[in-house]
mmCIF file of C-alpha atoms in Angstrom:
data_model
loop_
_atom_site.group_PDB
_atom_site.id
_atom_site.type_symbol
_atom_site.label_atom_id
_atom_site.label_comp_id
_atom_site.label_asym_id
_atom_site.label_seq_id
_atom_site.Cartn_x
_atom_site.Cartn_y
_atom_site.Cartn_z
ATOM 1 C CA UNK N 1 42.917 41.790 10.780
ATOM 2 C CA UNK N 2 40.472 44.707 10.623
ATOM 3 C CA UNK N 3 39.392 43.665 7.138
ATOM 4 C CA UNK N 4 38.753 40.076 8.269
ATOM 5 C CA UNK N 5 36.572 41.208 11.119
ATOM 6 C CA UNK N 6 34.593 43.487 8.842
ATOM 7 C CA UNK N 7 34.170 40.735 6.211
ATOM 8 C CA UNK N 8 32.677 38.393 8.778
ATOM 9 C CA UNK N 9 30.137 41.016 9.761
ATOM 10 C CA UNK N 10 28.236 40.782 6.431
ATOM 11 C CA UNK N 11 27.315 43.776 4.221
ATOM 12 C CA UNK N 12 29.408 46.259 6.235
ATOM 13 C CA UNK N 13 32.579 44.584 4.911
ATOM 14 C CA UNK N 14 32.057 45.946 1.381
ATOM 15 C CA UNK N 15 33.213 49.493 2.278
ATOM 16 C CA UNK N 16 36.843 49.050 3.449
ATOM 17 C CA UNK N 17 38.370 47.463 0.416
ATOM 18 C CA UNK N 18 37.812 45.435 -2.760
ATOM 19 C CA UNK N 19 40.325 42.566 -2.260
ATOM 20 C CA UNK N 20 38.813 41.117 0.973
ATOM 21 C CA UNK N 21 35.256 41.168 -0.384
ATOM 22 C CA UNK N 22 35.608 38.828 -3.413
ATOM 23 C CA UNK N 23 37.918 36.448 -1.517
ATOM 24 C CA UNK N 24 36.255 36.231 1.873
ATOM 25 C CA UNK N 25 32.607 36.530 0.899
ATOM 26 C CA UNK N 26 32.452 33.826 -1.842
ATOM 27 C CA UNK N 27 34.737 31.540 0.122
ATOM 28 C CA UNK N 28 32.703 31.781 3.291
ATOM 29 C CA UNK N 29 29.293 31.766 1.603
ATOM 30 C CA UNK N 30 29.669 28.564 -0.469
ATOM 31 C CA UNK N 31 31.581 26.861 2.348
ATOM 32 C CA UNK N 32 28.594 26.912 4.689
ATOM 33 C CA UNK N 33 26.051 25.521 2.183
ATOM 34 C CA UNK N 34 28.512 22.944 0.886
ATOM 35 C CA UNK N 35 29.257 21.663 4.354
ATOM 36 C CA UNK N 36 25.565 21.757 5.229
ATOM 37 C CA UNK N 37 24.553 20.200 1.942
ATOM 38 C CA UNK N 38 27.215 17.527 2.268
ATOM 39 C CA UNK N 39 26.063 16.399 5.664
ATOM 40 C CA UNK N 40 22.427 16.551 4.583
ATOM 41 C CA UNK N 41 23.020 14.430 1.533
ATOM 42 C CA UNK N 42 25.062 11.945 3.529
ATOM 43 C CA UNK N 43 22.223 11.608 6.024
ATOM 44 C CA UNK N 44 19.678 11.344 3.225
ATOM 45 C CA UNK N 45 21.699 8.649 1.493
ATOM 46 C CA UNK N 46 21.869 6.658 4.689
ATOM 47 C CA UNK N 47 18.148 7.052 5.180
ATOM 48 C CA UNK N 48 17.519 5.945 1.618
ATOM 49 C CA UNK N 49 19.546 2.788 2.096
ATOM 50 C CA UNK N 50 17.566 1.935 5.212
ATOM 51 C CA UNK N 51 14.292 3.061 3.748
ATOM 52 C CA UNK N 52 13.763 3.356 -0.016
ATOM 53 C CA UNK N 53 16.493 1.466 -1.867
ATOM 54 C CA UNK N 54 15.615 2.846 -5.291
ATOM 55 C CA UNK N 55 16.889 6.384 -4.453
ATOM 56 C CA UNK N 56 20.224 5.038 -3.126
ATOM 57 C CA UNK N 57 20.864 2.907 -6.200
ATOM 58 C CA UNK N 58 20.071 5.279 -9.061
ATOM 59 C CA UNK N 59 19.998 9.135 -9.126
ATOM 60 C CA UNK N 60 20.893 9.682 -5.437
ATOM 61 C CA UNK N 61 20.410 12.843 -3.374
ATOM 62 C CA UNK N 62 24.141 13.633 -3.610
ATOM 63 C CA UNK N 63 24.122 13.928 -7.413
ATOM 64 C CA UNK N 64 20.940 16.020 -7.531
ATOM 65 C CA UNK N 65 21.899 18.539 -4.814
ATOM 66 C CA UNK N 66 25.694 18.560 -5.490
ATOM 67 C CA UNK N 67 25.811 19.983 -9.031
ATOM 68 C CA UNK N 68 23.020 20.505 -11.508
ATOM 69 C CA UNK N 69 25.220 20.369 -14.678
ATOM 70 C CA UNK N 70 26.455 16.904 -13.728
ATOM 71 C CA UNK N 71 23.034 15.353 -14.352
ATOM 72 C CA UNK N 72 22.960 15.904 -18.165
ATOM 73 C CA UNK N 73 26.602 14.755 -18.484
ATOM 74 C CA UNK N 74 25.877 11.470 -16.639
ATOM 75 C CA UNK N 75 22.271 10.610 -17.554
ATOM 76 C CA UNK N 76 20.411 8.759 -14.835
ATOM 77 C CA UNK N 77 18.227 6.727 -17.175
ATOM 78 C CA UNK N 78 21.082 4.648 -18.724
ATOM 79 C CA UNK N 79 22.517 4.050 -15.253
ATOM 80 C CA UNK N 80 19.128 2.940 -14.036
ATOM 81 C CA UNK N 81 18.760 0.686 -17.045
ATOM 82 C CA UNK N 82 22.160 -0.867 -16.456
ATOM 83 C CA UNK N 83 21.357 -1.314 -12.815
ATOM 84 C CA UNK N 84 18.157 -3.133 -13.721
ATOM 85 C CA UNK N 85 19.973 -5.809 -15.701
ATOM 86 C CA UNK N 86 22.198 -6.973 -12.854
ATOM 87 C CA UNK N 87 19.185 -6.866 -10.550
ATOM 88 C CA UNK N 88 17.332 -9.226 -12.830
ATOM 89 C CA UNK N 89 20.382 -11.502 -12.878
ATOM 90 C CA UNK N 90 20.758 -11.209 -9.138
ATOM 91 C CA UNK N 91 24.332 -9.791 -9.456
ATOM 92 C CA UNK N 92 23.933 -6.098 -8.548
ATOM 93 C CA UNK N 93 26.891 -3.725 -7.960
ATOM 94 C CA UNK N 94 27.581 -1.711 -4.808
ATOM 95 C CA UNK N 95 24.638 0.573 -5.545
ATOM 96 C CA UNK N 96 22.328 -2.375 -6.277
ATOM 97 C CA UNK N 97 20.319 -2.050 -3.090
ATOM 98 C CA UNK N 98 17.156 -2.620 -5.058
ATOM 99 C CA UNK N 99 18.680 -5.713 -6.637
ATOM 100 C CA UNK N 100 19.437 -7.146 -3.213
ATOM 101 C CA UNK N 101 15.833 -6.672 -2.149
ATOM 102 C CA UNK N 102 14.367 -7.998 -5.404
ATOM 103 C CA UNK N 103 16.312 -11.267 -5.327
ATOM 104 C CA UNK N 104 15.073 -12.474 -1.899
ATOM 105 C CA UNK N 105 11.534 -11.323 -2.576
ATOM 106 C CA UNK N 106 11.094 -13.609 -5.580
ATOM 107 C CA UNK N 107 12.121 -16.838 -3.788
ATOM 108 C CA UNK N 108 9.991 -15.856 -0.796
ATOM 109 C CA UNK N 109 6.935 -15.528 -3.013
ATOM 110 C CA UNK N 110 7.483 -18.803 -4.862
ATOM 111 C CA UNK N 111 7.203 -21.263 -1.932
ATOM 112 C CA UNK N 112 3.817 -19.849 -0.979
ATOM 113 C CA UNK N 113 1.939 -21.303 -3.988
ATOM 114 C CA UNK N 114 4.014 -24.485 -3.714
ATOM 115 C CA UNK N 115 2.969 -25.036 -0.135
ATOM 116 C CA UNK N 116 -0.621 -24.060 -0.818
ATOM 117 C CA UNK N 117 -0.966 -26.319 -3.849
ATOM 118 C CA UNK N 118 -0.883 -29.627 -1.937
ATOM 119 C CA UNK N 119 -3.415 -28.311 0.556
ATOM 120 C CA UNK N 120 -5.709 -27.198 -2.247
ATOM 121 C CA UNK N 121 -5.213 -30.563 -3.946
ATOM 122 C CA UNK N 122 -6.083 -32.440 -0.756
ATOM 123 C CA UNK N 123 -9.209 -30.373 -0.264
ATOM 124 C CA UNK N 124 -10.190 -30.977 -3.878
ATOM 125 C CA UNK N 125 -9.783 -34.732 -3.496
ATOM 126 C CA UNK N 126 -11.823 -34.742 -0.287
ATOM 127 C CA UNK N 127 -14.527 -32.626 -1.890
ATOM 128 C CA UNK N 128 -14.666 -34.909 -4.923
ATOM 129 C CA UNK N 129 -14.896 -37.990 -2.702
ATOM 130 C CA UNK N 130 -17.679 -36.482 -0.622
ATOM 131 C CA UNK N 131 -19.556 -35.520 -3.752
ATOM 132 C CA UNK N 132 -19.110 -38.983 -5.218
ATOM 133 C CA UNK N 133 -20.473 -40.662 -2.089
ATOM 134 C CA UNK N 134 -23.349 -38.266 -1.642
ATOM 135 C CA UNK N 135 -25.508 -40.396 -3.911
ATOM 136 C CA UNK N 136 -25.153 -43.281 -1.443
ATOM 137 C CA UNK N 137 -25.915 -41.023 1.531
ATOM 138 C CA UNK N 138 -28.935 -39.525 -0.189
ATOM 139 C CA UNK N 139 -30.318 -42.963 -1.059
ATOM 140 C CA UNK N 140 -30.010 -44.159 2.546
ATOM 141 C CA UNK N 141 -31.596 -40.976 3.884
ATOM 142 C CA UNK N 142 -34.555 -41.504 1.566
ATOM 143 C CA UNK N 143 -35.227 -44.829 3.311
ATOM 144 C CA UNK N 144 -35.447 -43.547 6.858
ATOM 145 C CA UNK N 145 -38.491 -45.159 8.441
ATOM 146 C CA UNK N 146 -38.226 -48.451 6.539
ATOM 147 C CA UNK N 147 -38.475 -51.500 8.772
ATOM 148 C CA UNK N 148 -35.585 -53.683 9.819
ATOM 149 C CA UNK N 149 -35.608 -57.243 8.462
ATOM 150 C CA UNK N 150 -32.772 -59.728 8.966
ATOM 151 C CA UNK N 151 -31.247 -60.417 5.542
ATOM 152 C CA UNK N 152 -33.301 -57.588 3.992
ATOM 153 C CA UNK N 153 -31.931 -55.895 0.881
ATOM 154 C CA UNK N 154 -34.866 -53.628 0.023
ATOM 155 C CA UNK N 155 -36.751 -52.096 -1.385
ATOM 156 C CA UNK N 156 -38.262 -51.168 2.020
ATOM 157 C CA UNK N 157 -36.947 -53.877 4.329
ATOM 158 C CA UNK N 158 -33.293 -53.813 5.336
ATOM 159 C CA UNK N 159 -30.659 -55.139 7.627
ATOM 160 C CA UNK N 160 -27.559 -53.034 8.343
ATOM 161 C CA UNK N 161 -25.216 -54.371 5.676
ATOM 162 C CA UNK N 162 -27.999 -54.823 3.103
ATOM 163 C CA UNK N 163 -28.821 -51.094 3.233
ATOM 164 C CA UNK N 164 -25.147 -50.157 3.015
ATOM 165 C CA UNK N 165 -24.506 -52.442 0.047
ATOM 166 C CA UNK N 166 -27.456 -51.164 -2.000
ATOM 167 C CA UNK N 167 -26.887 -47.498 -1.073
ATOM 168 C CA UNK N 168 -23.246 -47.490 -2.139
ATOM 169 C CA UNK N 169 -24.096 -49.246 -5.342
ATOM 170 C CA UNK N 170 -25.829 -45.963 -6.248
ATOM 171 C CA UNK N 171 -22.430 -44.273 -6.012
ATOM 172 C CA UNK N 172 -20.807 -46.894 -8.232
ATOM 173 C CA UNK N 173 -19.141 -48.735 -5.332
ATOM 174 C CA UNK N 174 -19.433 -52.509 -5.108
ATOM 175 C CA UNK N 175 -19.300 -53.721 -1.503
ATOM 176 C CA UNK N 176 -19.588 -57.279 -0.118
ATOM 177 C CA UNK N 177 -22.826 -58.342 1.505
ATOM 178 C CA UNK N 178 -21.664 -58.997 5.113
ATOM 179 C CA UNK N 179 -20.631 -56.217 7.525
ATOM 180 C CA UNK N 180 -17.288 -57.855 8.431
ATOM 181 C CA UNK N 181 -16.397 -58.157 4.733
ATOM 182 C CA UNK N 182 -17.458 -54.569 4.141
ATOM 183 C CA UNK N 183 -14.979 -53.470 6.792
ATOM 184 C CA UNK N 184 -12.228 -55.451 5.086
ATOM 185 C CA UNK N 185 -13.101 -53.736 1.784
ATOM 186 C CA UNK N 186 -12.596 -50.216 3.214
ATOM 187 C CA UNK N 187 -9.469 -48.237 4.059
ATOM 188 C CA UNK N 188 -8.762 -48.042 7.792
ATOM 189 C CA UNK N 189 -9.050 -44.513 9.232
ATOM 190 C CA UNK N 190 -8.995 -43.050 12.737
ATOM 191 C CA UNK N 191 -12.100 -41.556 14.242
ATOM 192 C CA UNK N 192 -10.600 -38.054 13.987
ATOM 193 C CA UNK N 193 -10.497 -38.394 10.179
ATOM 194 C CA UNK N 194 -14.171 -39.312 9.740
ATOM 195 C CA UNK N 195 -16.083 -37.434 7.079
ATOM 196 C CA UNK N 196 -19.523 -37.735 5.552
ATOM 197 C CA UNK N 197 -19.903 -40.962 3.561
ATOM 198 C CA UNK N 198 -17.441 -43.036 5.609
ATOM 199 C CA UNK N 199 -18.597 -46.242 7.290
ATOM 200 C CA UNK N 200 -18.567 -46.953 11.020
ATOM 201 C CA UNK N 201 -18.452 -50.476 12.467
ATOM 202 C CA UNK N 202 -19.015 -52.249 15.775
ATOM 203 C CA UNK N 203 -16.712 -55.134 16.639
ATOM 204 C CA UNK N 204 -16.761 -57.430 19.644
ATOM 205 C CA UNK N 205 -12.986 -57.872 19.597
ATOM 206 C CA UNK N 206 -11.838 -54.687 17.835
ATOM 207 C CA UNK N 207 -10.942 -56.591 14.665
ATOM 208 C CA UNK N 208 -12.637 -57.447 11.373
ATOM 209 C CA UNK N 209 -13.469 -60.925 12.619
ATOM 210 C CA UNK N 210 -15.655 -59.458 15.386
ATOM 211 C CA UNK N 211 -17.611 -56.940 13.256
ATOM 212 C CA UNK N 212 -21.371 -57.404 13.685
ATOM 213 C CA UNK N 213 -22.863 -54.030 12.716
ATOM 214 C CA UNK N 214 -22.264 -51.246 10.171
ATOM 215 C CA UNK N 215 -23.722 -47.761 9.612
ATOM 216 C CA UNK N 216 -23.212 -44.744 7.315
ATOM 217 C CA UNK N 217 -21.502 -41.727 8.868
ATOM 218 C CA UNK N 218 -23.314 -38.420 8.282
ATOM 219 C CA UNK N 219 -21.011 -36.005 10.105
ATOM 220 C CA UNK N 220 -21.341 -34.370 13.506
ATOM 221 C CA UNK N 221 -21.051 -37.735 15.326
ATOM 222 C CA UNK N 222 -24.252 -38.923 13.660
ATOM 223 C CA UNK N 223 -24.814 -42.035 11.560
ATOM 224 C CA UNK N 224 -27.647 -43.712 9.674
ATOM 225 C CA UNK N 225 -28.387 -47.351 10.493
ATOM 226 C CA UNK N 226 -30.762 -50.258 10.192
ATOM 227 C CA UNK N 227 -30.229 -51.281 13.781
ATOM 228 C CA UNK N 228 -32.026 -54.486 14.797
ATOM 229 C CA UNK N 229 -35.423 -56.287 14.681
ATOM 230 C CA UNK N 230 -38.257 -54.148 15.972
ATOM 231 C CA UNK N 231 -36.643 -50.863 14.846
ATOM 232 C CA UNK N 232 -36.733 -48.784 11.678
ATOM 233 C CA UNK N 233 -34.002 -47.201 9.614
ATOM 234 C CA UNK N 234 -32.970 -44.176 11.666
ATOM 235 C CA UNK N 235 -30.311 -41.587 12.479
ATOM 236 C CA UNK N 236 -28.417 -42.200 15.710
ATOM 237 C CA UNK N 237 -25.503 -40.542 17.518
ATOM 238 C CA UNK N 238 -22.287 -41.730 19.102
ATOM 239 C CA UNK N 239 -23.812 -40.844 22.456
ATOM 240 C CA UNK N 240 -26.349 -43.645 21.989
ATOM 241 C CA UNK N 241 -24.129 -46.357 20.573
ATOM 242 C CA UNK N 242 -20.480 -45.683 19.809
ATOM 243 C CA UNK N 243 -18.627 -47.611 17.041
ATOM 244 C CA UNK N 244 -15.041 -48.732 17.512
ATOM 245 C CA UNK N 245 -13.849 -49.252 13.911
ATOM 246 C CA UNK N 246 -13.906 -46.813 10.997
ATOM 247 C CA UNK N 247 -13.477 -47.309 7.250
ATOM 248 C CA UNK N 248 -13.342 -45.178 4.110
ATOM 249 C CA UNK N 249 -15.017 -46.483 0.978
ATOM 250 C CA UNK N 250 -12.736 -46.670 -2.041
ATOM 251 C CA UNK N 251 -14.289 -44.926 -5.018
ATOM 252 C CA UNK N 252 -13.962 -46.640 -8.418
#
């Protein structure tokens, strides 16, 4: 009992006798670091699984701090290489934490381009349509100030549908001569979908049969029109005279 008390006191235990020193000192000294190291590595491994998955899957903290000679006997690089193959196949083992994270990441990244592609395609179509109709818009804008003439088709005297017909011919679009027929030749759209180059119409009954006026939409609730006798080709707004039918010209 006296020897055990002296051994626990540290360096003073070396004097009483040889047997207690080699038994008690090595047994007590490694026991404390092993217990401390074991709990530390267990905590680290748990933190790695929650945090960085690569350390938990391959050469973990337990193997590195547990025994240094074990590392050359069980090389980490082949184990990491083997672990990479199941991860690529999506069938990782128990230590395949990185495989479990890699598999969901790839499908999550794939739908993003798929969902963006249609939007980009729609924008490209709209941009191409606007560019194709810009020739018609530019032609009509160049004739602002020309006088209105019933039945006029240019070059400097116009009625509403005559200006529209000639202007869109510049964009390669063949439209009928009368405003009601021009409405029938376009695709029906709501007012919220209007974009530059669309046509706006005025109808007495809200149908094609009642259409009596047409103008070219410029954007921002503005349109270009040859309005009526005594006026000139001009830009007007919805605040002045609001259309009630809307059509999109079909490009060739």
